[in-house]
mmCIF file of C-alpha atoms in Angstrom:
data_model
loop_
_atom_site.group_PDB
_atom_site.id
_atom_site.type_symbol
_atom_site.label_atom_id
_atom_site.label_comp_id
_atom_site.label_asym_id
_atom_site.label_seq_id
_atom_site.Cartn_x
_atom_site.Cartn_y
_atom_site.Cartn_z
ATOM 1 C CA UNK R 236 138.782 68.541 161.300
ATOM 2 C CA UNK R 237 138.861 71.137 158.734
ATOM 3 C CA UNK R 238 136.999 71.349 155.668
ATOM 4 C CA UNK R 239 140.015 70.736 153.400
ATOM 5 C CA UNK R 240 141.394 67.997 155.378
ATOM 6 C CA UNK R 241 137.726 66.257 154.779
ATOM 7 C CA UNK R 242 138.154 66.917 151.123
ATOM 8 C CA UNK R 243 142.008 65.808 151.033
ATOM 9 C CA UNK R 244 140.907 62.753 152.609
ATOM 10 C CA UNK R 245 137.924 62.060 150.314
ATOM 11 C CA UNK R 246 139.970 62.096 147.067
ATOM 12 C CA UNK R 247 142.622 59.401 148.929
ATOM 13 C CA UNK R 248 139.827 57.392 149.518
ATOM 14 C CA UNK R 249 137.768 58.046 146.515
ATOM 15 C CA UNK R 250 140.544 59.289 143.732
ATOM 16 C CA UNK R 251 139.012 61.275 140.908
ATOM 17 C CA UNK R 252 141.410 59.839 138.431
ATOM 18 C CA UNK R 253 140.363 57.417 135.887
ATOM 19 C CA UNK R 254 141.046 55.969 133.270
ATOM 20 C CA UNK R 255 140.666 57.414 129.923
ATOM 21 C CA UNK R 256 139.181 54.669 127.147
ATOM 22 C CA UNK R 257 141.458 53.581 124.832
ATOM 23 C CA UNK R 258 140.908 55.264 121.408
ATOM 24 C CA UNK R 259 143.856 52.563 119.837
ATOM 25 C CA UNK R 260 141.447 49.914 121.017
ATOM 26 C CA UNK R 261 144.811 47.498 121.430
ATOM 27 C CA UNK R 262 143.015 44.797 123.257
ATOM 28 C CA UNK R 263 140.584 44.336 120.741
ATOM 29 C CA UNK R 264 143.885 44.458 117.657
ATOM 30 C CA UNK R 265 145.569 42.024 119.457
ATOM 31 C CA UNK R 266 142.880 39.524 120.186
ATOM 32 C CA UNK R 267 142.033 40.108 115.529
ATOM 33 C CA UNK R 268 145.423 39.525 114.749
ATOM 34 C CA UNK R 269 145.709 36.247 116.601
ATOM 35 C CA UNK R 270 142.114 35.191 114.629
ATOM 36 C CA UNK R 271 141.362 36.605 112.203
ATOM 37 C CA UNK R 272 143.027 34.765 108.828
ATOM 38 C CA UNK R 273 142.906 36.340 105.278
ATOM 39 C CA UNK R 274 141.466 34.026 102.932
ATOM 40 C CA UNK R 275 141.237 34.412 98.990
ATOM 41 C CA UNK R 276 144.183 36.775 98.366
ATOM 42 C CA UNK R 277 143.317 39.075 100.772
ATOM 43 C CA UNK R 278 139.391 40.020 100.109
ATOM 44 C CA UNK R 279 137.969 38.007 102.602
ATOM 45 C CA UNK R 280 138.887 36.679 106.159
ATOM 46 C CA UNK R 281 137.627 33.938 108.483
ATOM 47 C CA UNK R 282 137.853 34.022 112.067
ATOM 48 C CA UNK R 283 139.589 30.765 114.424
ATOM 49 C CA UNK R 284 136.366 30.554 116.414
ATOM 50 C CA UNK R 285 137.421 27.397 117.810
ATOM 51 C CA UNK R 286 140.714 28.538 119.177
ATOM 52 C CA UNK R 287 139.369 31.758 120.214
ATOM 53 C CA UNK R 288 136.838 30.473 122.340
ATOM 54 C CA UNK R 289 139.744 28.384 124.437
ATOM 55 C CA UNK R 290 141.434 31.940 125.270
ATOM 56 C CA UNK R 291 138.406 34.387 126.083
ATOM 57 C CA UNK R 292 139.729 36.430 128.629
ATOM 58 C CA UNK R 293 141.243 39.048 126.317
ATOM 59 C CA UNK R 294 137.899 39.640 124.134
ATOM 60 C CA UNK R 295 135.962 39.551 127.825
ATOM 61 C CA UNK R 296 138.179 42.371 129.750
ATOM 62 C CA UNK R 297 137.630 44.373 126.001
ATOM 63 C CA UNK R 298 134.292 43.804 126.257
ATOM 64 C CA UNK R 299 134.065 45.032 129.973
ATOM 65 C CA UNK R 300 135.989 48.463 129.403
ATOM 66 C CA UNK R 301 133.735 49.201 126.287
ATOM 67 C CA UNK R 302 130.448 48.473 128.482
ATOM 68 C CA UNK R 303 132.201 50.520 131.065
ATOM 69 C CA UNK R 304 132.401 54.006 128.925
ATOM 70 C CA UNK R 305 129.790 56.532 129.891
ATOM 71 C CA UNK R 306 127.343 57.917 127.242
ATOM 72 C CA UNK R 307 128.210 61.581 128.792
ATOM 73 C CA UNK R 308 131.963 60.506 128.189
ATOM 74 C CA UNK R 309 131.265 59.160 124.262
ATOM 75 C CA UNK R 310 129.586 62.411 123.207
ATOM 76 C CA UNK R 311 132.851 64.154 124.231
ATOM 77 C CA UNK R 312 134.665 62.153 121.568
ATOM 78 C CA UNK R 313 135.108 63.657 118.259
ATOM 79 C CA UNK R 314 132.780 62.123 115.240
ATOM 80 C CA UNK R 315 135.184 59.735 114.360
ATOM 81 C CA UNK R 316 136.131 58.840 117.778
ATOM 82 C CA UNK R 317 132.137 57.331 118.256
ATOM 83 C CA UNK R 318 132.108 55.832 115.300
ATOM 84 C CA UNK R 319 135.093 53.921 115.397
ATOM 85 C CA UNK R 320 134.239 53.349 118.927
ATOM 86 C CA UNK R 321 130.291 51.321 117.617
ATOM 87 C CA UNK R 322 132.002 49.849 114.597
ATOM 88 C CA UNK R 323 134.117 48.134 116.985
ATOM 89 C CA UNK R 324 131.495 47.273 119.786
ATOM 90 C CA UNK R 325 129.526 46.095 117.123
ATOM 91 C CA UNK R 326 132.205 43.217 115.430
ATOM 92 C CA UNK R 327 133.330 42.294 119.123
ATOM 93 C CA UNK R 328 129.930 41.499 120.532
ATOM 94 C CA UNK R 329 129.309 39.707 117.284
ATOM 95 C CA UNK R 330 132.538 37.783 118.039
ATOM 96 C CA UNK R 331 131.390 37.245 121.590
ATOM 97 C CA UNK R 332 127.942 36.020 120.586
ATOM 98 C CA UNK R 333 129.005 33.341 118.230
ATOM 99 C CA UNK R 334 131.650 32.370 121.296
ATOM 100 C CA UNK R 335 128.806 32.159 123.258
ATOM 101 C CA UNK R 336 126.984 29.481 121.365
ATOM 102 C CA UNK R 337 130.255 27.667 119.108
ATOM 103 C CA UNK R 338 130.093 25.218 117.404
ATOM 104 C CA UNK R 339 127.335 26.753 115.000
ATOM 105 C CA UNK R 340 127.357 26.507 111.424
ATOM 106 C CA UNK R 341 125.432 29.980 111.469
ATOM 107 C CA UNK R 342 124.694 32.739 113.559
ATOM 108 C CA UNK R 343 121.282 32.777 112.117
ATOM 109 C CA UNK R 344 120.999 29.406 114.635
ATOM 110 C CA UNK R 345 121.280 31.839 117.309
ATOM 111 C CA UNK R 346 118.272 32.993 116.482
ATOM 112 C CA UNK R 347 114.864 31.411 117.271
ATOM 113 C CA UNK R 348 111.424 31.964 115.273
ATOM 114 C CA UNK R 349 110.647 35.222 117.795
ATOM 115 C CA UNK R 350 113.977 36.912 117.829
ATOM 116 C CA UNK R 351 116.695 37.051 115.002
ATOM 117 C CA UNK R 352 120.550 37.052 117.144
ATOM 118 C CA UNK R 353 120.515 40.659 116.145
ATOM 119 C CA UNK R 354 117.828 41.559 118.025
ATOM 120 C CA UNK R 355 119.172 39.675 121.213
ATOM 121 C CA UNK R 356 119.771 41.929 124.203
ATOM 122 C CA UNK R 357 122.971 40.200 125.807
ATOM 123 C CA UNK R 358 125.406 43.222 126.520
ATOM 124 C CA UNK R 359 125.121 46.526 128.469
ATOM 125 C CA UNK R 360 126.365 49.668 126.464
ATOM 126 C CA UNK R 361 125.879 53.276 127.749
ATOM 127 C CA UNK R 362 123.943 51.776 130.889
ATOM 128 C CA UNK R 363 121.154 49.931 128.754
ATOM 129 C CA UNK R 364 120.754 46.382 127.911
ATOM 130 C CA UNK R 365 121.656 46.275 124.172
ATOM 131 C CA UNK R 366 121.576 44.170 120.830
ATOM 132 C CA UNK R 367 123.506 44.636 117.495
ATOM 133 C CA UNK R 368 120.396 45.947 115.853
ATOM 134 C CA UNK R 369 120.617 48.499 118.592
ATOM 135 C CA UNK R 370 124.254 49.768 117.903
ATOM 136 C CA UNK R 371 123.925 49.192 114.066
ATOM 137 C CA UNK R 372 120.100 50.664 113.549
ATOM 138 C CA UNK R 373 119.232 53.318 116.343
ATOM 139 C CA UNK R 374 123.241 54.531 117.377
ATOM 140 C CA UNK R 375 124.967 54.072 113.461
ATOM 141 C CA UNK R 376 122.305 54.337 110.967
ATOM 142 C CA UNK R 377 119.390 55.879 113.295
ATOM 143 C CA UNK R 378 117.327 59.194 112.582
ATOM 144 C CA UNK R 379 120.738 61.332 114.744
ATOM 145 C CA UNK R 380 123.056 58.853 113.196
ATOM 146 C CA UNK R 381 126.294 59.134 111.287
ATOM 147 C CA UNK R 382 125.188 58.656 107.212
ATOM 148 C CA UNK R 383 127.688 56.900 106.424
ATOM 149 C CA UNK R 384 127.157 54.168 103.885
ATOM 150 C CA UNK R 385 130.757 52.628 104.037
ATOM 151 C CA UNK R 386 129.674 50.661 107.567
ATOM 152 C CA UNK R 387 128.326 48.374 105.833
ATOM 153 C CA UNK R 388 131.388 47.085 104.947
ATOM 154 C CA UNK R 389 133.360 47.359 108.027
ATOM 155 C CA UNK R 390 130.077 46.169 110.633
ATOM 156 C CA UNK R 391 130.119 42.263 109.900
ATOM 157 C CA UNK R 392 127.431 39.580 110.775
ATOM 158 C CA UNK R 393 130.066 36.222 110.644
ATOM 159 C CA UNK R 394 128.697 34.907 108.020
ATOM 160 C CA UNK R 395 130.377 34.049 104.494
ATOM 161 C CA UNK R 396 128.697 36.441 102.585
ATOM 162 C CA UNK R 397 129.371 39.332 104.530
ATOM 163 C CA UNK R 398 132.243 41.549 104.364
ATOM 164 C CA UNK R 399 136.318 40.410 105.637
ATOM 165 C CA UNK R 400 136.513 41.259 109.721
ATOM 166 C CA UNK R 401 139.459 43.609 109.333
ATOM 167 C CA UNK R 402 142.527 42.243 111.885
ATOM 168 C CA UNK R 403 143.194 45.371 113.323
ATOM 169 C CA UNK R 404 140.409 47.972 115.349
ATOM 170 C CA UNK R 405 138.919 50.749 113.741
ATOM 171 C CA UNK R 406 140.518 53.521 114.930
ATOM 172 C CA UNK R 407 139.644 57.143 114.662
ATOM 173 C CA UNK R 408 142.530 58.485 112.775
ATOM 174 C CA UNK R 409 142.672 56.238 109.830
ATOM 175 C CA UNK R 410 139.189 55.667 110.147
ATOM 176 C CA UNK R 411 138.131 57.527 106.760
ATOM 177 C CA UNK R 412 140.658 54.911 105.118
ATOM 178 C CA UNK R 413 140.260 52.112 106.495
ATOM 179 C CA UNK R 414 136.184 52.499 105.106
ATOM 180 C CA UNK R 415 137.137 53.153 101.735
ATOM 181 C CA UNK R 416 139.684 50.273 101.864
ATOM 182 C CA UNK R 417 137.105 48.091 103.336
ATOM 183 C CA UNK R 418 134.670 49.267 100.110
ATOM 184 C CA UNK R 419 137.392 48.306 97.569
ATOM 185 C CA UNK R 420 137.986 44.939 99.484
ATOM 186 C CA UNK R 421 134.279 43.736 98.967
ATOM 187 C CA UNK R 422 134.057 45.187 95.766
ATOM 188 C CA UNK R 423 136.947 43.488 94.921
ATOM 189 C CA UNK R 424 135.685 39.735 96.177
ATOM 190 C CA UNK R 425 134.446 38.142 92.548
ATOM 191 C CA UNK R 426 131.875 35.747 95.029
ATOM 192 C CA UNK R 427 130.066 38.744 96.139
ATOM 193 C CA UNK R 428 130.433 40.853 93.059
ATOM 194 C CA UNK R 429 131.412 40.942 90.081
ATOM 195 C CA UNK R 430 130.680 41.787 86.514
ATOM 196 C CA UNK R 431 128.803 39.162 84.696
ATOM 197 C CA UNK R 432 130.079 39.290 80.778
ATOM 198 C CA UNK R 433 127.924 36.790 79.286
ATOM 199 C CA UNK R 434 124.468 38.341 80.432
ATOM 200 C CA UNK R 435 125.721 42.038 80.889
ATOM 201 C CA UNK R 436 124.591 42.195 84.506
ATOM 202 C CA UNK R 437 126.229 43.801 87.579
ATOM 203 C CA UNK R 438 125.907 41.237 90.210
ATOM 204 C CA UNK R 439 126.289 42.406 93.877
ATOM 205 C CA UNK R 440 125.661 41.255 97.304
ATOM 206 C CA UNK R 441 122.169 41.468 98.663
ATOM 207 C CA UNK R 442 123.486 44.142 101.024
ATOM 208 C CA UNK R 443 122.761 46.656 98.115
ATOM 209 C CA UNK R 444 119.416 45.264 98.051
ATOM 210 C CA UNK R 445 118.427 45.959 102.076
ATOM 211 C CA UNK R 446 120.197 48.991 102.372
ATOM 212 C CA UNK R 447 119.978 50.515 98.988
ATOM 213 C CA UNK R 448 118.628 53.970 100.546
ATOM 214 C CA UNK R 449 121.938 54.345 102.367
ATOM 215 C CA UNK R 450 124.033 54.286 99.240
ATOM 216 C CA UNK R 451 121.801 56.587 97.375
ATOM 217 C CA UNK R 452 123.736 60.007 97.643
ATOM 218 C CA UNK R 453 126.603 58.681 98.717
ATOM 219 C CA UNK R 454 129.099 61.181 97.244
ATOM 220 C CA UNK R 455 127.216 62.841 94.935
ATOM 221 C CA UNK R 456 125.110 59.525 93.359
ATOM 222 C CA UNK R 457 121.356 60.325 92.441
ATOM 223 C CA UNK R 458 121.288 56.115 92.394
ATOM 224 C CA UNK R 459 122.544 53.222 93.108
ATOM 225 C CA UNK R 460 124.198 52.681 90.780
ATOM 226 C CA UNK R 461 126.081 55.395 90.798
ATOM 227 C CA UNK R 462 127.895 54.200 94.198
ATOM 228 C CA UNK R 463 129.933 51.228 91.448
ATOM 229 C CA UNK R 464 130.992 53.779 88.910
ATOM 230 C CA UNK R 465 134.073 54.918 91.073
ATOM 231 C CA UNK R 466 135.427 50.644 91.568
ATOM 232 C CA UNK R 467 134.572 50.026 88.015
ATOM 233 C CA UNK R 468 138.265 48.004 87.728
ATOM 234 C CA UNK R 469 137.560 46.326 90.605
ATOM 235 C CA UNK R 470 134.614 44.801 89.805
ATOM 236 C CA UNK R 471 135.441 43.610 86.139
ATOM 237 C CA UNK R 472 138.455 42.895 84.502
ATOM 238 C CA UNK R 473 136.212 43.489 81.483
ATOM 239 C CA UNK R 474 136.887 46.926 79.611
ATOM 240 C CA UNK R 475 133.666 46.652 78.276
ATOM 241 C CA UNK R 476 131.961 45.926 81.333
ATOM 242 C CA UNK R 477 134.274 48.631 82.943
ATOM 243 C CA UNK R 478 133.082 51.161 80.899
ATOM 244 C CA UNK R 479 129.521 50.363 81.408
ATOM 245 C CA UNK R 480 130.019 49.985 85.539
ATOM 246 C CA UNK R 481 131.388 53.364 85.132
ATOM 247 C CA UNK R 482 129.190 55.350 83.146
ATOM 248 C CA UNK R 483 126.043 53.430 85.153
ATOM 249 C CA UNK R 484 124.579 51.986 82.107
ATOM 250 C CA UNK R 485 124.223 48.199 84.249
ATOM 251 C CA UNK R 486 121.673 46.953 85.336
ATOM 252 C CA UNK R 487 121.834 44.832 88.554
ATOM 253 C CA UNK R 488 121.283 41.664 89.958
ATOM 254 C CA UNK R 489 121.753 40.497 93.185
ATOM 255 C CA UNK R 490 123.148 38.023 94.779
ATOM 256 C CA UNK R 491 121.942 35.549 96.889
ATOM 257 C CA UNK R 492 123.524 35.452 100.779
ATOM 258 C CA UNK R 493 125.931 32.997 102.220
ATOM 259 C CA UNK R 494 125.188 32.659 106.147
ATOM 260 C CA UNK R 495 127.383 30.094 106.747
ATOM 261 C CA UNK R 496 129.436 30.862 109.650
ATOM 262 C CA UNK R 497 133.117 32.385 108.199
ATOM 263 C CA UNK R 498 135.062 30.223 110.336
ATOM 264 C CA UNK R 499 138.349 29.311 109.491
ATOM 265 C CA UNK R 500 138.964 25.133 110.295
#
């Protein structure tokens, strides 16, 4: 038997070919647009848990091909390949966790008094048992992360008070839009922020408060408040209060945070 008939025979039996992940992430766009359900003119969504939890099979062979991909295969992608790539991890295993446990009227009931849901280690990514805080904390925001303040309105914790699940992936080509379109959604939502004319106060979600440092810089800001000047409009309908929003000369309050579960009954 010769040496290339060995190897000939190996690759029939073993084939080299695989797969390449999908960088579209389809599966996961078709599973949000049957879901996922735009609520308050289009600045917030809720999500069909109930529904969704008849017909997991979809969200489950998803969730298999992203817990198949190799770390030495993901730092091939380009930047916006990976990040689309967690963003997405990150709102599907969210999905799958509150699947998991439905009916809940929180995802905080997920949690017990020694470990918060987000700290949960109940999916494999990159070989390694993982939670959300992983993928969000050590892979998005960690010391060799991306800086990128603008997840914080795509990553969502399926709660009320957090920002609209998009119904489509994240996907690396429009991903640089579909952040800043996510920004002037929340921005836009009057329950999470908003311009308050009678007391003069910018009040925002309490996401500004736990991740202030993030925003800081963002674009050129030396503050916070710098990262409202740019959606002054879309955070008052006040010209007074615009002009104040946009020259930072607002002081902020901040809001408290819904956790109810954003599910759409």
């Amino acid at each position: 038997m010769t040496r290339w008939f060995v190897v000939a025979l190996f690759l029939v039996v073993f084939p080299l070919t695989s797969h390449a992940f999908d960088q579209h992430h389809t599966q996961w766009t078709d599973q949000l647009q049957k879901y996922v359900v735009w609520v308050r003119d289009g600045v917030a969504s809720e999500v069909d848990y109930m529904a969704w939890q008849k017909d997991r099979g979809a969200l489950t062979r998803y969730l298999q091909q992203v817990s198949a991909v190799p770390e030495r295969e993901y730092q091939r992608w380009s930047r916006n390949e990976q990040l689309a790539f967690l963003i997405n991890a990150y709102n599907a295993f969210t999905v799958e966790l509150v699947l998991q446990n439905y009916p809940v009227d929180s995802i905080k009931e997920i949690g017990s008094w020694f470990s918060s849901p987000w700290k949960r280690r109940f999916f494999m990514l990159f070989g390694e048992e993982c939670s959300l805080d992983d993928i969000e904390h050590r892979m998005i925001r960690g010391r060799y992360g991306f800086d990128e303040p603008r997840i914080h309105f795509a990553l969502v914790c399926a709660s009320v008070g957090c920002p609209a699940l998009l119904d489509e992936a994240y996907i690396a080509i429009d991903l640089d839009r579909q952040l800043d379109e996510a920004v002037s959604r929340f921005l836009s939502d009057r329950q999470r922020n908003r311009f308050n004319v009678t007391t003069g106060r910018l009040e925002v979600s309490s996401l500004f408060d736990w991740y202030s440092r993030d925003f800081i810089g963002f674009r050129g800001g030396e503050t916070l408040k710098d990262f409202f000047r740019p959606y002054a409009q879309r955070l008052s309908g006040d010209l007074v209060g615009q002009k104040q929003i946009g020259q930072g000369r607002v002081l902020l309050e901040f809001l408290p945070y819904d956790w109810n579960l954003n599910d759409h009954r």
